[in-house]
Short mmCIF file of C-alpha atoms and ligand atoms in Angstrom, two decimals:
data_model
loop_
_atom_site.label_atom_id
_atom_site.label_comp_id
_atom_site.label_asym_id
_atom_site.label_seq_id
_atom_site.Cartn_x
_atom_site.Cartn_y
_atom_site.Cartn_z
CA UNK K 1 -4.26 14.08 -11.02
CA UNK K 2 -1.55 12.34 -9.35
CA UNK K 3 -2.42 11.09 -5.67
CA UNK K 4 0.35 12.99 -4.05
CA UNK K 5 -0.83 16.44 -5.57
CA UNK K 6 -4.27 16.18 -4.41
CA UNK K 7 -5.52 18.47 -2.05
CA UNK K 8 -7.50 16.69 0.44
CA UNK K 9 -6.16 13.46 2.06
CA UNK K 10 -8.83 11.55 4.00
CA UNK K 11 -7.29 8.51 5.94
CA UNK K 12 -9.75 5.99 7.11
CA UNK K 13 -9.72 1.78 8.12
CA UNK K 14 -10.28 -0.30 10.55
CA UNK K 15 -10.57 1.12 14.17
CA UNK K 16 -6.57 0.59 15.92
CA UNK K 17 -5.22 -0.27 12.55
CA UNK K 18 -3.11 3.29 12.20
CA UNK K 19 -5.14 5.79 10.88
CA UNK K 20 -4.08 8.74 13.17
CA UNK K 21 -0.74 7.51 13.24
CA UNK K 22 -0.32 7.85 8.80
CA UNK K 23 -2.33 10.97 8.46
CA UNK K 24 0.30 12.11 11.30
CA UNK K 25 2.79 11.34 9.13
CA UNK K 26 1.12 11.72 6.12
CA UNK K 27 0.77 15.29 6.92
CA UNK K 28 4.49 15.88 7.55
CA UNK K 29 5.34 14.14 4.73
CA UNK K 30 3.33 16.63 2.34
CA UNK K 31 4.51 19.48 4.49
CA UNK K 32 8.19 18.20 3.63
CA UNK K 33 9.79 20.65 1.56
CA UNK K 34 8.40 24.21 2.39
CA UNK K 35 4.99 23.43 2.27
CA UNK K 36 1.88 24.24 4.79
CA UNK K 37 -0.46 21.50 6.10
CA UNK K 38 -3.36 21.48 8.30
CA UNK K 39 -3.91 17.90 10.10
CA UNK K 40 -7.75 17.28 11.22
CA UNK K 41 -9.29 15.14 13.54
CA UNK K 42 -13.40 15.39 13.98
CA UNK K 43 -14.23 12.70 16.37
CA UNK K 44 -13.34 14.64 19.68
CA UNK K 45 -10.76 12.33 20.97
CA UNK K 46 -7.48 14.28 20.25
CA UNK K 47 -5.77 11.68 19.25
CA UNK K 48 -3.38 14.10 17.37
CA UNK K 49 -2.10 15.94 20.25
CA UNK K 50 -1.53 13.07 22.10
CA UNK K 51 0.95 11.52 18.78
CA UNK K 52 2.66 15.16 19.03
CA UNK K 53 2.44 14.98 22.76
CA UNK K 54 1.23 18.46 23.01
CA UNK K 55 -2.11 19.54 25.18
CA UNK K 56 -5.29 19.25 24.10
CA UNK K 57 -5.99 20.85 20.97
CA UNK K 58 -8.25 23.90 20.89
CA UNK K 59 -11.11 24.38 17.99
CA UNK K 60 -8.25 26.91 16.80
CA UNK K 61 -5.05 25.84 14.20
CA UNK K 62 -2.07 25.47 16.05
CA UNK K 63 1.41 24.14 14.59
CA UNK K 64 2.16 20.82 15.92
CA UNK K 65 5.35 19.87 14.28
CA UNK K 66 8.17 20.96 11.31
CA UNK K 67 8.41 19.01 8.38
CA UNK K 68 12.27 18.78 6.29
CA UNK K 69 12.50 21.69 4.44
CA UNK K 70 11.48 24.38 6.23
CA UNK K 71 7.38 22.88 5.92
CA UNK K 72 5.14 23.16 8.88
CA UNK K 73 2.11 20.89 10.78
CA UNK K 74 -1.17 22.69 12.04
CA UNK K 75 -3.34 21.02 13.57
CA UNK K 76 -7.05 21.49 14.58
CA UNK K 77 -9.54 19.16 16.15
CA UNK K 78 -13.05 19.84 14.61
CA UNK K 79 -15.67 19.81 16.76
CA UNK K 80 -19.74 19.55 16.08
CA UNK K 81 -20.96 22.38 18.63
CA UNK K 82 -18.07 24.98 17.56
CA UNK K 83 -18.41 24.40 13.94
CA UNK K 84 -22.25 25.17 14.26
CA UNK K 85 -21.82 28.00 16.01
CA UNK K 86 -19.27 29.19 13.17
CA UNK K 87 -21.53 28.34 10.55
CA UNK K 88 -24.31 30.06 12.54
CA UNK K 89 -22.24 33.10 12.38
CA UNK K 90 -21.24 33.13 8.98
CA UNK K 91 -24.48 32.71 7.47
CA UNK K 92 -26.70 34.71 9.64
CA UNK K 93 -24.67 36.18 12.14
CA UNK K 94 -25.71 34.96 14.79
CA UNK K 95 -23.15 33.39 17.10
CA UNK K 96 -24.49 35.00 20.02
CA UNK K 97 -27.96 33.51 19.64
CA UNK K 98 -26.49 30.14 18.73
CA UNK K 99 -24.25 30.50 21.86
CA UNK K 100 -27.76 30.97 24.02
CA UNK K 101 -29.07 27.76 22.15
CA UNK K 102 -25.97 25.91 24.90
CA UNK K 103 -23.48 24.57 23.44
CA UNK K 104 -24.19 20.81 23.28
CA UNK K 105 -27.50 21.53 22.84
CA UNK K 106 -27.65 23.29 19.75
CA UNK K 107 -26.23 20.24 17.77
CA UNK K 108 -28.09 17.60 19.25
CA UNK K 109 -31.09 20.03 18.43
CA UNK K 110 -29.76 20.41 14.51
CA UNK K 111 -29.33 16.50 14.65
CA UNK K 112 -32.85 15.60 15.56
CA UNK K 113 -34.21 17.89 13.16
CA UNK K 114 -32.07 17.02 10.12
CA UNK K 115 -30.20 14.01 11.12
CA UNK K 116 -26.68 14.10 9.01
CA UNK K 117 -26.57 17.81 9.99
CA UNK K 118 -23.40 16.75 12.21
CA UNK K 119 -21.35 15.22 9.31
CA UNK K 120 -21.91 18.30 6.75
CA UNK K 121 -21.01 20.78 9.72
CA UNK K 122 -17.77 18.74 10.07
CA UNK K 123 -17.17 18.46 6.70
CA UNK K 124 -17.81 21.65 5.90
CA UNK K 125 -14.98 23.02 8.46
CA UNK K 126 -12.80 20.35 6.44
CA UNK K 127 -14.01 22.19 3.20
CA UNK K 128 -13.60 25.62 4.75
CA UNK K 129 -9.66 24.56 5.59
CA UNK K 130 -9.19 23.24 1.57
CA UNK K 131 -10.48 26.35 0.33
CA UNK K 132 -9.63 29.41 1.95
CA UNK K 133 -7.75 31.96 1.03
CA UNK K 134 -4.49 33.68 1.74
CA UNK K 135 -3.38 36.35 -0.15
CA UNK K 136 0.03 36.49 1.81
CA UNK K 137 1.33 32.66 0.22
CA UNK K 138 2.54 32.05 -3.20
CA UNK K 139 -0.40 29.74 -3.52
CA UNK K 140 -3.30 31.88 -2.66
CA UNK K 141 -4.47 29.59 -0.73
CA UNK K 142 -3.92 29.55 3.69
CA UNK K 143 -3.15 25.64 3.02
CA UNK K 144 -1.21 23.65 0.21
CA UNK K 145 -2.65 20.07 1.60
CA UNK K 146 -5.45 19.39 4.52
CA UNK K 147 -5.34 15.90 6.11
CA UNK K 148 -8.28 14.23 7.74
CA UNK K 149 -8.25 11.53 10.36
CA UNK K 150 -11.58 10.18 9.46
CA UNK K 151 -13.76 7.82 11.16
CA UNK K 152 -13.45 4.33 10.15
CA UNK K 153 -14.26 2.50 7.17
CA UNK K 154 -17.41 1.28 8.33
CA UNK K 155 -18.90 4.83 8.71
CA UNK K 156 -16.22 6.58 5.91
CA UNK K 157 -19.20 6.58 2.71
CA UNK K 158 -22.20 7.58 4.48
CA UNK K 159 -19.43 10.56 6.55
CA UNK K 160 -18.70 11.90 3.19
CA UNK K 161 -21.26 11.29 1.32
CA UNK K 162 -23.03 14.13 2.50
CA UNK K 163 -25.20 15.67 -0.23
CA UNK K 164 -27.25 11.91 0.38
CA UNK K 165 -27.14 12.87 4.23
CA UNK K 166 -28.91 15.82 3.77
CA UNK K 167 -31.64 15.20 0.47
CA UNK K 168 -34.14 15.53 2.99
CA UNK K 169 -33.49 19.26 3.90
CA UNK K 170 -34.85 22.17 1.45
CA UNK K 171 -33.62 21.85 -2.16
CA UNK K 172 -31.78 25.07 -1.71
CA UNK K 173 -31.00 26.04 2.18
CA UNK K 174 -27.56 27.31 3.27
CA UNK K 175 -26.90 23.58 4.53
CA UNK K 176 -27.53 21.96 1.42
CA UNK K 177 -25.28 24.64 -0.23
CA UNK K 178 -22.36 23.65 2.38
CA UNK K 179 -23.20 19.84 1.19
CA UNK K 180 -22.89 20.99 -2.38
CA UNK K 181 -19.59 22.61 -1.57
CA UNK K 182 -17.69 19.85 0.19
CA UNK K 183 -18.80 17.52 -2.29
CA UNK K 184 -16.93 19.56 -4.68
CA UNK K 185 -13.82 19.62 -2.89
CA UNK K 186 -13.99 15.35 -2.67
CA UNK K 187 -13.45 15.14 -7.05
CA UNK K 188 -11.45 13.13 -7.71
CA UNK K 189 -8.61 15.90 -8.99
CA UNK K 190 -8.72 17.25 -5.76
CA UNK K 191 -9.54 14.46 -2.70
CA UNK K 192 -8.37 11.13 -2.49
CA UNK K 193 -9.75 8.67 0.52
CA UNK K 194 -6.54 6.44 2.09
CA UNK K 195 -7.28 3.04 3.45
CA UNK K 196 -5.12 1.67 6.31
CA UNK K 197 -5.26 -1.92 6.88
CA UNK K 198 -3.04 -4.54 8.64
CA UNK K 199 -2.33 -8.04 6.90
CA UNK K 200 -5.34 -9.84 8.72
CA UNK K 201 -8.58 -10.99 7.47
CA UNK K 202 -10.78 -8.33 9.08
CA UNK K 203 -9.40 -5.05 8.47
CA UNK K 204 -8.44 -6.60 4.57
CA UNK K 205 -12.31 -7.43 4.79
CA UNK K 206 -13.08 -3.69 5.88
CA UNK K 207 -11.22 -2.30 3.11
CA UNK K 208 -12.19 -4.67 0.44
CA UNK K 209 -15.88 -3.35 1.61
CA UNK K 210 -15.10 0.16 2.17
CA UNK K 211 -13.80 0.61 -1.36
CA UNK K 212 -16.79 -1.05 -2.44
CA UNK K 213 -19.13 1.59 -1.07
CA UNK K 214 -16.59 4.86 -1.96
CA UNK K 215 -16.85 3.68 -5.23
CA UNK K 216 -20.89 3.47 -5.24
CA UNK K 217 -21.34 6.99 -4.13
CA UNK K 218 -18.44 7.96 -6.75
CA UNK K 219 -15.97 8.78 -3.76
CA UNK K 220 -12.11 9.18 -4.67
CA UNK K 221 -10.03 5.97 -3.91
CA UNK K 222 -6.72 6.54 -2.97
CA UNK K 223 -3.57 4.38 -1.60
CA UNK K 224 -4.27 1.33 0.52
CA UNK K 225 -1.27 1.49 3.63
CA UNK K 226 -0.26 -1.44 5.19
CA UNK K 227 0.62 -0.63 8.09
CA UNK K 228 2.79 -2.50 10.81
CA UNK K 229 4.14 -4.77 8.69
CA UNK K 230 6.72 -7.83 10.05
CA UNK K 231 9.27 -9.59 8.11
CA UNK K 232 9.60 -13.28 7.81
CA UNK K 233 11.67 -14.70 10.52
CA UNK K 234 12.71 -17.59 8.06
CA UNK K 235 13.51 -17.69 4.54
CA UNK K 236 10.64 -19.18 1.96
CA UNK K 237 11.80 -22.56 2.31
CA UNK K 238 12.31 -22.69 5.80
CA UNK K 239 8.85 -21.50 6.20
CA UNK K 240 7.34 -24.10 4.13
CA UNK K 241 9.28 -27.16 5.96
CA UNK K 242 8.23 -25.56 9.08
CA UNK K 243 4.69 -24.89 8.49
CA UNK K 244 4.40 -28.80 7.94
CA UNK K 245 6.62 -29.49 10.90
CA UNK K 246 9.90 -30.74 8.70
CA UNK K 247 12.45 -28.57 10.12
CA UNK K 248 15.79 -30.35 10.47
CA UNK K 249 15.81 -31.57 14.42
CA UNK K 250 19.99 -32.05 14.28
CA UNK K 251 20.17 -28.40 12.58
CA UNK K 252 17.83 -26.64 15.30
CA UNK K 253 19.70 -28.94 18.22
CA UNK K 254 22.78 -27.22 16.65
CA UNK K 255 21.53 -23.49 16.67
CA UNK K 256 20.45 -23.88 20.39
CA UNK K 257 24.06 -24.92 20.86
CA UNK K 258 25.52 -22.14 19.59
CA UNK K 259 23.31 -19.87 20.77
CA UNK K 260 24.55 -21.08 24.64
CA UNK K 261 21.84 -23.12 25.27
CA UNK K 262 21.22 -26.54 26.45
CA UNK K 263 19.34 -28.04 23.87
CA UNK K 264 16.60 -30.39 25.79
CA UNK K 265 13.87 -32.36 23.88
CA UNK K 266 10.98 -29.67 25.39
CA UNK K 267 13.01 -26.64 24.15
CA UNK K 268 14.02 -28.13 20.70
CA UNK K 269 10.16 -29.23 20.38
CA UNK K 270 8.87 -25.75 21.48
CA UNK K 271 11.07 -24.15 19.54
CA UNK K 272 9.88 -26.13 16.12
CA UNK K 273 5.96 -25.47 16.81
CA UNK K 274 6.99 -21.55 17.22
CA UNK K 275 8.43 -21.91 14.19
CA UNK K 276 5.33 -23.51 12.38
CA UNK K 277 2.99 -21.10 14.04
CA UNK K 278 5.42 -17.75 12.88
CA UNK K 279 5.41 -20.10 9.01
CA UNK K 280 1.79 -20.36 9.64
CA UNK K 281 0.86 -16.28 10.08
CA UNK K 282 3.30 -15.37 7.11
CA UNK K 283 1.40 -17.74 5.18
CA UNK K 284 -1.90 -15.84 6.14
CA UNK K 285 -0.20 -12.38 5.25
CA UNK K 286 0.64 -13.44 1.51
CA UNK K 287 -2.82 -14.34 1.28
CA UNK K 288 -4.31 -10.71 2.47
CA UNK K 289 -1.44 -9.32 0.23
CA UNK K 290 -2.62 -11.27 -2.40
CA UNK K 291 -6.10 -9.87 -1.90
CA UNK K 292 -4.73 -6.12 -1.32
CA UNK K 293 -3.33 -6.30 -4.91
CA UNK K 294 -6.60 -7.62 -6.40
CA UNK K 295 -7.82 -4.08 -5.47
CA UNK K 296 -5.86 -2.43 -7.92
CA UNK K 297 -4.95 1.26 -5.62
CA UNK K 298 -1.33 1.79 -5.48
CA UNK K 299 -0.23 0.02 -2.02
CA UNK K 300 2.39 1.26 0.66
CA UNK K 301 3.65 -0.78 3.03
CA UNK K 302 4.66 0.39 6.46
CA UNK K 303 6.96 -1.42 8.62
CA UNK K 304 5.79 -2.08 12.16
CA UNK K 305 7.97 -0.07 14.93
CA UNK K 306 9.68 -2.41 17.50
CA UNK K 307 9.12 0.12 20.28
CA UNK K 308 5.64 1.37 19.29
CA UNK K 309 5.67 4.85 17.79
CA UNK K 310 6.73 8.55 18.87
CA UNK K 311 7.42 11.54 17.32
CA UNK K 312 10.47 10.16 15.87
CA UNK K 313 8.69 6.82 14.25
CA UNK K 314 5.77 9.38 12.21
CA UNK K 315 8.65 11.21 10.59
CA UNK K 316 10.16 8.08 9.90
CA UNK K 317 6.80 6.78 8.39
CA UNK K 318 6.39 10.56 6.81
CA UNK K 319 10.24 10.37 5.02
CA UNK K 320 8.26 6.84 3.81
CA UNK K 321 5.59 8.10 1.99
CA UNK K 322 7.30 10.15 1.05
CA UNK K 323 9.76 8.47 -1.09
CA UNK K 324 7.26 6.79 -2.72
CA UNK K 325 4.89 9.53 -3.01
CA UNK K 326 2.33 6.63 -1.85
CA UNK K 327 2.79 5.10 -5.23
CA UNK K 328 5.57 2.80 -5.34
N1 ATP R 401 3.75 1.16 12.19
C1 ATP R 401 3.48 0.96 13.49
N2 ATP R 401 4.33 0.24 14.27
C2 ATP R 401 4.06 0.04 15.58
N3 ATP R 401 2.97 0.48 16.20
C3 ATP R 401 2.07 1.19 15.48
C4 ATP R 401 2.28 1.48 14.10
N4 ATP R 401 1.23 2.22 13.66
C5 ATP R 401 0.42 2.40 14.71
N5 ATP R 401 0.91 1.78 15.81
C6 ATP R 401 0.31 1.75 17.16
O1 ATP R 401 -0.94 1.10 17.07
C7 ATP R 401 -1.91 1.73 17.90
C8 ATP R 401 -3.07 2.22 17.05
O2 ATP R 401 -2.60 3.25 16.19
P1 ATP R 401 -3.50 4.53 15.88
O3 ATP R 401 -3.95 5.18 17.13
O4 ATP R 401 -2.76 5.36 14.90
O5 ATP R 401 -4.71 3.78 15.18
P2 ATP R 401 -6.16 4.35 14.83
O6 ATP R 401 -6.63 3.58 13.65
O7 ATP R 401 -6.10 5.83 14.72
O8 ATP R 401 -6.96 3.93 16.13
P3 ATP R 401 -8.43 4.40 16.53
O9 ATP R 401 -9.37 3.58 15.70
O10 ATP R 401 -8.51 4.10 18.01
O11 ATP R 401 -8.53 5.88 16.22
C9 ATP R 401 -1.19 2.85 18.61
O12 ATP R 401 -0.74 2.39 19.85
C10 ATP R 401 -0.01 3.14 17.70
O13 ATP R 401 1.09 3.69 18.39
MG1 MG R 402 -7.20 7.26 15.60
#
């Protein structure tokens, strides 16, 4: 199944390196065309209403944004204590009782007994969202693609990987039958985990090790994004006589000229070991690029925004994706 037709989009990486920001506009670009979405967050920092600068987001779906084509945004934020008492509800009716358990109290009670228990109640709202019905749509189905902003890579197998979370509960159980259930909604035909990275060494080093582990616990790999992503400055052989400091002195005295500058000794010298520094960082990006394409996932690079990103810059990113359906 081709990664854009998948069902369930799960965008993790490196903490800061983008991962709200592409499953922002990762969920406008799948909602491009007519389409429904539902964007998730479940770590209780609503990051997405701050991106869509709208208030906080309540445990309720709410549109957050239009996609081209008529396709629309919903967004919920997930959280631990609602989705119990939800879960409480559905299975044994009993939302009041799970109400007088207080609200934080009931999870961190459900935690210390099965620990893990968090996770699958996330999840399963996640898994709830992919599968439920809606008899109204020509799909059937309330959602054509669900988007998670996950946690980070460091945490992204052992979140998921929630049948292993739970082993330790009763064989058969209600939770262990929500675990069985979201586990079939991350096959591979239907989920695919996205890893955002920058061109440094530690978030390449994240994602080198976070595929790793998907791929132990048989987890769908999807697209690595590079996200803010700088052009050279220089052409390739500027770069090179830079980086080893052989940058014509007469040709850069002549550039500050032109520019309107007085050209002193300081300013000409400054100027060159800038130069060898920006030559020295694009020489550490084709390296990490080099290593991103040893991992063999389709890769999408995204350029970084010169004024930080809006509303305007995820649509930008979305119309990105997009285009190359994440698999240029
Ligand atoms: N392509 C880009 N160009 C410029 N700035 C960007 C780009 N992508 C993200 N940013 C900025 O980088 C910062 C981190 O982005 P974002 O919040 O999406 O990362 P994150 O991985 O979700 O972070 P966290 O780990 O805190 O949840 C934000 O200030 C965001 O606006
Ligand atoms: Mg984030």
């Amino acid at each position: 199944m081709a990664l854009w037709d998948r069902r369930l989009h799960i965008v993790t990486g490196k903490g800061g390196t983008g991962k709200t920001t592409i499953a922002a506009a990762l969920a406008v670009a799948l909602a491009t065309g007519g389409r429904r979405v539902l964007l998730t967050e479940v770590e209780g920092r609503q990051q997405i209403a701050q991106l869509f600068d709208t208030p906080p987001l309540p445990y309720r779906e709410r549109k957050v944004a239009s996609a081209p084509g008529g396709g629309e945004v919903f967004a919920l934020a997930i959280d631990a204590d609602e989705a119990l008492l939800e879960y409480l509800e559905m299975f044994y009716n009993l939302r009041r009782a799970g109400r007088a358990l207080g609200r934080v109290g009931a999870v961190d009670f459900a935690t210390t007994v099965a620990p893990g228990v968090r996770d699958v109640l996330l999840t399963g709202k996640v898994k709830e969202a992919v599968n439920r019905p809606d008899g109204t749509r020509p799909s059937g189905l309330a959602y054509d693609a669900v988007v998670l902003d996950a946690p980070p890579t460091g945490r992204i197998a052992r979140f998921l990987n929630v049948t292993a979370e739970v082993a330790g509960l009763a064989r058969m159980g209600p939770i262990r039958a929500q675990a069985e259930g979201v586990m079939k909604v991350l096959a591979p035909e239907r989920a695919a985990v996205h890893l955002v990275t920058l061109l440094e060494e530690m978030p390449v080093q994240e994602t080198v090790d976070g595929i790793r582990e998907l791929r132990e616990v048989g987890l769908p790999v999807g697209a690595v994004v590079v996200n803010m992503v700088r052009r050279p400055l220089l052409a390739p052989a500027e770069l090179d006589l830079a980086r080893h400091g052989q940058l014509d002195y007469e040709e850069l005295v002549t550039g500050v000229k032109e520019a309107g500058i007085e050209p002193t000794e300081e300013l000409i010298e400054n100027l060159a070991w800038e130069a060898a520094q920006h030559a020295e960082r694009v020489a550490l990006e084709t390296a990490q690029r080099a290593e991103i394409a040893g991992l063999d996932r389709p890769v999408c690079e995204v350029p970084m925004a010169a004024d930080g990103v809006d509303v305007g810059t995820v649509y930008q990113i979305a119309e990105l994706l997009r285009s190359q359906r994440m698999n240029p």
